[in-house]
PDB file of C-alpha atoms in Angstrom:
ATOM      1  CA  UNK M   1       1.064 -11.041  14.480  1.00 64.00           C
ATOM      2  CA  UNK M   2      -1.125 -11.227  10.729  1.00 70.00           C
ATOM      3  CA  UNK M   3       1.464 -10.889   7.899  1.00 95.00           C
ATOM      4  CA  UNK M   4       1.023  -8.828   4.622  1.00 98.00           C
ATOM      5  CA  UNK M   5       1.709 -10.271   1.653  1.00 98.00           C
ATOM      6  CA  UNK M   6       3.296  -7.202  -0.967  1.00 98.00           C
ATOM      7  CA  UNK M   7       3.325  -8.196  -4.626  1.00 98.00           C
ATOM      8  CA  UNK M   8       4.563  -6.860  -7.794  1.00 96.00           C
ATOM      9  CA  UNK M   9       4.807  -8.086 -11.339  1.00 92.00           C
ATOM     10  CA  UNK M  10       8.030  -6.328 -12.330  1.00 92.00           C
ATOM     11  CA  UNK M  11      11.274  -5.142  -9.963  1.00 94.00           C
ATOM     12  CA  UNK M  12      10.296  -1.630 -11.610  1.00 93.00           C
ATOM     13  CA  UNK M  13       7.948  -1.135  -9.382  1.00 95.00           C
ATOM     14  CA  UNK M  14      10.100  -2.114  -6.575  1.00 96.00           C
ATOM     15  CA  UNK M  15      10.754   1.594  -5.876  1.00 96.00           C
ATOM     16  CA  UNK M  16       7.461   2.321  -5.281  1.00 97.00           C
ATOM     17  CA  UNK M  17       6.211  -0.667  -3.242  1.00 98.00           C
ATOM     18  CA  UNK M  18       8.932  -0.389  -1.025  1.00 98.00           C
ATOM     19  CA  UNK M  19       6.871   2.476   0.490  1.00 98.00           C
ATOM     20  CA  UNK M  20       4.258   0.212   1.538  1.00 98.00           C
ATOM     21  CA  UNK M  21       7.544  -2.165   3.274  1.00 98.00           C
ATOM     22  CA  UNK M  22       8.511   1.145   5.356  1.00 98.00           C
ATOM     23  CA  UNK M  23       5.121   1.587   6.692  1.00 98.00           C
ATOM     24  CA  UNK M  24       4.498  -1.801   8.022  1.00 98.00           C
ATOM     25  CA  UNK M  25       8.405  -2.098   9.005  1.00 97.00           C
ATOM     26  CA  UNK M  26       7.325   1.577  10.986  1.00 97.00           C
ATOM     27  CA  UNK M  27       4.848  -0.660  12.865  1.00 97.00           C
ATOM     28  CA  UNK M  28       6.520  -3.716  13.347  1.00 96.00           C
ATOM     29  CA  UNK M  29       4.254  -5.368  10.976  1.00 97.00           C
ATOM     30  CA  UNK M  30       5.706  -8.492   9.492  1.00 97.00           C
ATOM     31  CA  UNK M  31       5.327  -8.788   5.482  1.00 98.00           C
ATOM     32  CA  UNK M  32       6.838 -10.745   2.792  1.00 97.00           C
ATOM     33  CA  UNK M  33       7.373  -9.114  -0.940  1.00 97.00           C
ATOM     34  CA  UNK M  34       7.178 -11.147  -3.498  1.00 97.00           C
ATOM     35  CA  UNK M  35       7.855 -10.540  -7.933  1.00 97.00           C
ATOM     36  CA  UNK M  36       5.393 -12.737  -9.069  1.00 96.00           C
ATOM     37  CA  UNK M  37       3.697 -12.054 -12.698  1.00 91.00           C
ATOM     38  CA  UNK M  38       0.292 -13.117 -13.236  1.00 90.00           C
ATOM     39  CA  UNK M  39       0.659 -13.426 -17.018  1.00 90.00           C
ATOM     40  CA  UNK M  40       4.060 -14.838 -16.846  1.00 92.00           C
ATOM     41  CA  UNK M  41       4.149 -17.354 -14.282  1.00 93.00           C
ATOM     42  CA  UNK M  42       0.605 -17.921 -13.717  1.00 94.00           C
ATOM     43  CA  UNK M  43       1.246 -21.081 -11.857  1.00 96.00           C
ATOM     44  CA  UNK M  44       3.374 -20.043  -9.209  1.00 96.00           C
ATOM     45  CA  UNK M  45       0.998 -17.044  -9.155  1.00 96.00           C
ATOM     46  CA  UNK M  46      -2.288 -19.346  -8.151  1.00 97.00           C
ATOM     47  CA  UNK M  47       0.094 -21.016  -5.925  1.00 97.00           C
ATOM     48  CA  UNK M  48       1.425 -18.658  -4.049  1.00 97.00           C
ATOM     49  CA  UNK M  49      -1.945 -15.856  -3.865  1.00 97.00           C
ATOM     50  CA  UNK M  50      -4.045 -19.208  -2.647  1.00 97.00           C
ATOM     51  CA  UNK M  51      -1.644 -19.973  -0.166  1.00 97.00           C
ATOM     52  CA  UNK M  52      -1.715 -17.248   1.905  1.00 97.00           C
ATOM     53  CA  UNK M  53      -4.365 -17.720   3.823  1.00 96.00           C
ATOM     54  CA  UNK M  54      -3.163 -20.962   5.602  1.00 96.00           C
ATOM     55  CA  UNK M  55       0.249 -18.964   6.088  1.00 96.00           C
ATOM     56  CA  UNK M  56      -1.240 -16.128   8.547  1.00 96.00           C
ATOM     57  CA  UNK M  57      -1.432 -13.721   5.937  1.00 97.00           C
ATOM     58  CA  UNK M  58      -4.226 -11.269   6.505  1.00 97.00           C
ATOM     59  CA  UNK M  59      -3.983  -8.569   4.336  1.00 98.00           C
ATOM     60  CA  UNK M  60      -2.180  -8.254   0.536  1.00 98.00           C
ATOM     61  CA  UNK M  61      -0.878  -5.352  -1.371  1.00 98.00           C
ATOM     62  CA  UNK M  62      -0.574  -5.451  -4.836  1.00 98.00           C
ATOM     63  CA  UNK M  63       1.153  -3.213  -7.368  1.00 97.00           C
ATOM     64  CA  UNK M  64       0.652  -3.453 -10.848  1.00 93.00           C
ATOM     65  CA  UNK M  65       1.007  -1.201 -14.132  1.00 90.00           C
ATOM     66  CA  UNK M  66      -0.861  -0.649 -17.196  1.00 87.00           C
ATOM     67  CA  UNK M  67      -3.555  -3.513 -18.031  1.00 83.00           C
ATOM     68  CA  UNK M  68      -2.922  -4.348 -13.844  1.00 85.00           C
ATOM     69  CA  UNK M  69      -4.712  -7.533 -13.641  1.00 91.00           C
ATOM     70  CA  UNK M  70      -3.004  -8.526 -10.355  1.00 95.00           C
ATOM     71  CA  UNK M  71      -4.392  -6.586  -7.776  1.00 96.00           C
ATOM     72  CA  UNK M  72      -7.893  -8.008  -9.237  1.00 95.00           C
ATOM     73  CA  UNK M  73      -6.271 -11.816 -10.029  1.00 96.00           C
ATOM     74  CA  UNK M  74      -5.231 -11.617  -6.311  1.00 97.00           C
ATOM     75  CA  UNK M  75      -9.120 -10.579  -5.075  1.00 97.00           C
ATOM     76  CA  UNK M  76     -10.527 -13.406  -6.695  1.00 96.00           C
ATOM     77  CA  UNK M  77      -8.236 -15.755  -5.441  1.00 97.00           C
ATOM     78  CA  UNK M  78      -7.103 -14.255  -1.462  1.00 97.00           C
ATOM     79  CA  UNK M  79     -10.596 -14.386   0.346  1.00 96.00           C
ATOM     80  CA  UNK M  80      -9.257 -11.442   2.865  1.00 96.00           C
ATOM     81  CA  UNK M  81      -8.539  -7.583   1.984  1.00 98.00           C
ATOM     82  CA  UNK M  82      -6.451  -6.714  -1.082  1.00 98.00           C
ATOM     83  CA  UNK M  83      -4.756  -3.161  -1.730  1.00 98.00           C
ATOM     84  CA  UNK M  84      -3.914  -2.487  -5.156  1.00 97.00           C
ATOM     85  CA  UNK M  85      -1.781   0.537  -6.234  1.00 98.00           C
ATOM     86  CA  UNK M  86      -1.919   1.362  -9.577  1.00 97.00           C
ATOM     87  CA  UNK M  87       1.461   1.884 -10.990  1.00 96.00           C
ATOM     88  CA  UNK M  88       2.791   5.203 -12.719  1.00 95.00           C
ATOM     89  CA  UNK M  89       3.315   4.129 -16.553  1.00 91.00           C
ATOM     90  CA  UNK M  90       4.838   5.644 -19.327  1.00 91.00           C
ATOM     91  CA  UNK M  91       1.835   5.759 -22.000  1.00 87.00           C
ATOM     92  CA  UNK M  92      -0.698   7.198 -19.966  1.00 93.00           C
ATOM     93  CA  UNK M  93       0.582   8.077 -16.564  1.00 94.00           C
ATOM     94  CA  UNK M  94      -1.035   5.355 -14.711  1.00 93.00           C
ATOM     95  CA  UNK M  95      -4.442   5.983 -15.780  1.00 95.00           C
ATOM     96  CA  UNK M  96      -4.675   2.974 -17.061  1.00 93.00           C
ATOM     97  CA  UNK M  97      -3.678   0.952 -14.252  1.00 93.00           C
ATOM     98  CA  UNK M  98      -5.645   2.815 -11.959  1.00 95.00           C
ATOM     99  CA  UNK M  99      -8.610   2.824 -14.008  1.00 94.00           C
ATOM    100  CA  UNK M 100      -8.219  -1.282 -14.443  1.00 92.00           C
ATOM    101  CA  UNK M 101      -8.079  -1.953 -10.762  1.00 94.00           C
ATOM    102  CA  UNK M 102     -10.565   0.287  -9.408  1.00 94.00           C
ATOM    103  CA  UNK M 103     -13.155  -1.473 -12.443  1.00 93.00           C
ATOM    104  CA  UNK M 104     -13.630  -4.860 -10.430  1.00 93.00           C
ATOM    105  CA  UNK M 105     -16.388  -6.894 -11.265  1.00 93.00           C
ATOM    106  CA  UNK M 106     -18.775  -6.987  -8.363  1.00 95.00           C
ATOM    107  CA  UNK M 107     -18.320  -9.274  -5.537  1.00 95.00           C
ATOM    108  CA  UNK M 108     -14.598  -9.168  -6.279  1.00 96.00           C
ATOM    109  CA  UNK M 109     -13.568  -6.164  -5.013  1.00 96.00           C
ATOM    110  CA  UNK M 110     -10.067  -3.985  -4.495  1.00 97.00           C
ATOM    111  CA  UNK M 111      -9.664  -1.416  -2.366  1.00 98.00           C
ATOM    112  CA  UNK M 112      -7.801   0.918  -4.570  1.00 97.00           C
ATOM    113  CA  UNK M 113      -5.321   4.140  -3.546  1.00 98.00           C
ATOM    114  CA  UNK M 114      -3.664   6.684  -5.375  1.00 97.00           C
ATOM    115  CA  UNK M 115      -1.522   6.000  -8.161  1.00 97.00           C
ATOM    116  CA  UNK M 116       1.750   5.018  -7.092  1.00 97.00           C
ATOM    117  CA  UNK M 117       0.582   5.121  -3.434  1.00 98.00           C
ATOM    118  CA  UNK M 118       2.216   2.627  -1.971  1.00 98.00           C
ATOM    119  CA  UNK M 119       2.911   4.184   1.603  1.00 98.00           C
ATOM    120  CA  UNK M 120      -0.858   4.566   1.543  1.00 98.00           C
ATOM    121  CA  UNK M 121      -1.483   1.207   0.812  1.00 98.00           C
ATOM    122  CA  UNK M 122       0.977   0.500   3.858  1.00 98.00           C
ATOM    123  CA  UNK M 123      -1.301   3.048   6.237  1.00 98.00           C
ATOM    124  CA  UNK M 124      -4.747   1.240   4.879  1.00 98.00           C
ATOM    125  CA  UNK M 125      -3.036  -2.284   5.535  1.00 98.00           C
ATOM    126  CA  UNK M 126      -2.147  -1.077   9.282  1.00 98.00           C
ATOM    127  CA  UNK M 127      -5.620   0.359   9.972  1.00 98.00           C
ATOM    128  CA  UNK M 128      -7.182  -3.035   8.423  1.00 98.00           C
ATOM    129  CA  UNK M 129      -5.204  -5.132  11.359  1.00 97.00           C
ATOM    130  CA  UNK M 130      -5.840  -2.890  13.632  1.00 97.00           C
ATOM    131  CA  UNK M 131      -9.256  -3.459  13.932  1.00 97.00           C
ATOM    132  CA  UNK M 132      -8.626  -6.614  15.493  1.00 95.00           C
ATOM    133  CA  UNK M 133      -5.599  -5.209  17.558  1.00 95.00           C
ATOM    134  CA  UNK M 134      -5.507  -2.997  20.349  1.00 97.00           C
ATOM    135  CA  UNK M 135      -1.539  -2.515  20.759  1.00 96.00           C
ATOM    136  CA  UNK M 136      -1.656  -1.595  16.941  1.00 96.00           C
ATOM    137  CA  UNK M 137      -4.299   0.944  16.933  1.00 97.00           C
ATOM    138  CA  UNK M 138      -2.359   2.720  19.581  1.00 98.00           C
ATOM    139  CA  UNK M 139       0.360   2.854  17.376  1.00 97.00           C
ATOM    140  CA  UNK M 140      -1.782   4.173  14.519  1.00 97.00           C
ATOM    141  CA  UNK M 141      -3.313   6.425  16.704  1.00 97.00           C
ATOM    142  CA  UNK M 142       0.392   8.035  18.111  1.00 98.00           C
ATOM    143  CA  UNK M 143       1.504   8.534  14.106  1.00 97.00           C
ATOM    144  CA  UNK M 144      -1.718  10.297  13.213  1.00 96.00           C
ATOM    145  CA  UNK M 145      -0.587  12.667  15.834  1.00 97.00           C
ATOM    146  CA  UNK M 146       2.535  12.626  14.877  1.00 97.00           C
ATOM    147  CA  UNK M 147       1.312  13.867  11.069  1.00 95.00           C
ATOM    148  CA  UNK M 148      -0.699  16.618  12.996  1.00 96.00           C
ATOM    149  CA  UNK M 149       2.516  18.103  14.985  1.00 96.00           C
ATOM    150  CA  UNK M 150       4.631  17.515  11.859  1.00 94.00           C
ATOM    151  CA  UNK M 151       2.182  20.025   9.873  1.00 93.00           C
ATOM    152  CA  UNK M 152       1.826  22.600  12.836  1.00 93.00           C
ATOM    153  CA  UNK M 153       5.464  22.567  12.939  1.00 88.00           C
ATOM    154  CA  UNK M 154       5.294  23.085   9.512  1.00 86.00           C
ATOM    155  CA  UNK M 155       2.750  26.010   9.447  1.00 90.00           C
ATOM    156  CA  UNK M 156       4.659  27.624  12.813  1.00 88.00           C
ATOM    157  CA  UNK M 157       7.997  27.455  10.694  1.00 84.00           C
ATOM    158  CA  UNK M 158       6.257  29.478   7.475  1.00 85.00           C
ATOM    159  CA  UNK M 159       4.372  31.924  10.167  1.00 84.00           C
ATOM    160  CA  UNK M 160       7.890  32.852  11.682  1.00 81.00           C
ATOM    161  CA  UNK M 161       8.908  33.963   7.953  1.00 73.00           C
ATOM    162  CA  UNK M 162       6.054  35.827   7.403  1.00 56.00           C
ATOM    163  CA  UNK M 163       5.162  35.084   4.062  1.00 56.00           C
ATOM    164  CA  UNK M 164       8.114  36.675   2.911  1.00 59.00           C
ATOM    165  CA  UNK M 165       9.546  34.344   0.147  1.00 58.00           C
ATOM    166  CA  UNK M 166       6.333  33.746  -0.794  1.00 55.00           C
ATOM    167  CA  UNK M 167       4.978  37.402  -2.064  1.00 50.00           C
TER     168      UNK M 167
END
C-alpha cells in the first residue's frame, strides 16, 4: 500500500498533526512522521523530502507555522501531492502560515486546508490514494456515511428536546 510521509518542523505541532496520523491509522494507511526543520537541518531535510519517492511514498503532509516554508520546500522537492496545514501561531493566529503556504509560486503548488487542519489533511491524503484504489474508496465511501448518520443522529437527538435549552 502507498505510504504518507507527515512532517513537522517543531514537536509543537505534534498535537495537531497527530490528527492527520488518526485518519490514515482509521484506514489502515501506512505513514511515517517525521521532525525535520527546513531552516535548521536543511540537509537532512533535502535528504529525506527527495527520498521519498523511491521509498513508496505517495502522498506528504506537511505542517508548518508562521513564515511555513516547508509545506512549499517539500513541493519543490517531492514530485507527487503535498498537504500543507498551516499551523495556529501565537502572533497572528495562523494567518501567517496559512497565508505563506497557500502563496506558492506557480508550477509549485500545495494543496492547502484549514488552519490547524490536520485530520483534513488526513481525509484529502485518503481520497488522493484512493483514486488509484478500489478497496480504499470503499472505505472512504462507508465513513462519509458514517459522518451523515453521525449528524442525523445528531439532529434526531436535538428534535427529541425540542428546542428547549435552546430558547
Amino acid at each position: 500500500m502507498p505510504k504518507v510521509s507527515i512532517i513537522m518542523g517543531s514537536d509543537s505541532d505534534l498535537e495537531t498533526m497527530g490528527k492527520s496520523a488518526a485518519i490514515l491509522e482509521e484506514f489502515g494507511i501506512e505513514y511515517e512522521m517525521r521532525i525535520i526543520s527546513a531552516h535548521r537541518e536543511p540537509d537532512i531535510f533535502f535528504e529525506y523530502v527527495k527520498g521519498l519517492k523511491d521509498r513508496g511514498f505517495k502522498v506528504i503532509i506537511a505542517g508548518a507555522g508562521m513564515a511555513a516554508h516547508l509545506p512549499g520546500m517539500c513541493a519543490a522537492l517531492f514530485p507527487l501531492p503535498v498537504i500543507g496545514v498551516p499551523m495556529h501561531t501565537k502572533s497572528l493566529g495562523g494567518r501567517d502560515s496559512l497565508y505563506s503556504i497557500v502563496q506558492m509560486p506557480s508550477g509549485v503548488p500545495v494543496a492547502t486546508v484549514a488552519i490547524d487542519g490536520a485530520k483534513n489533511a488526513g481525509i484529502l491524503a485518503v481520497k488522493i490514494l484512493a483514486v488509484s484504489d478500489e478497496i480504499l474508496e470503499e472505505k472512504l465511501v462507508k465513513y462519509i456515511e458514517n459522518m451523515e448518520k453521525e449528524v442525523a443522529a445528531k439532529d434526531e437527538r436535538l428534535r427529541e428536546k425540542e428546542y428547549k435549552d435552546y430558547k
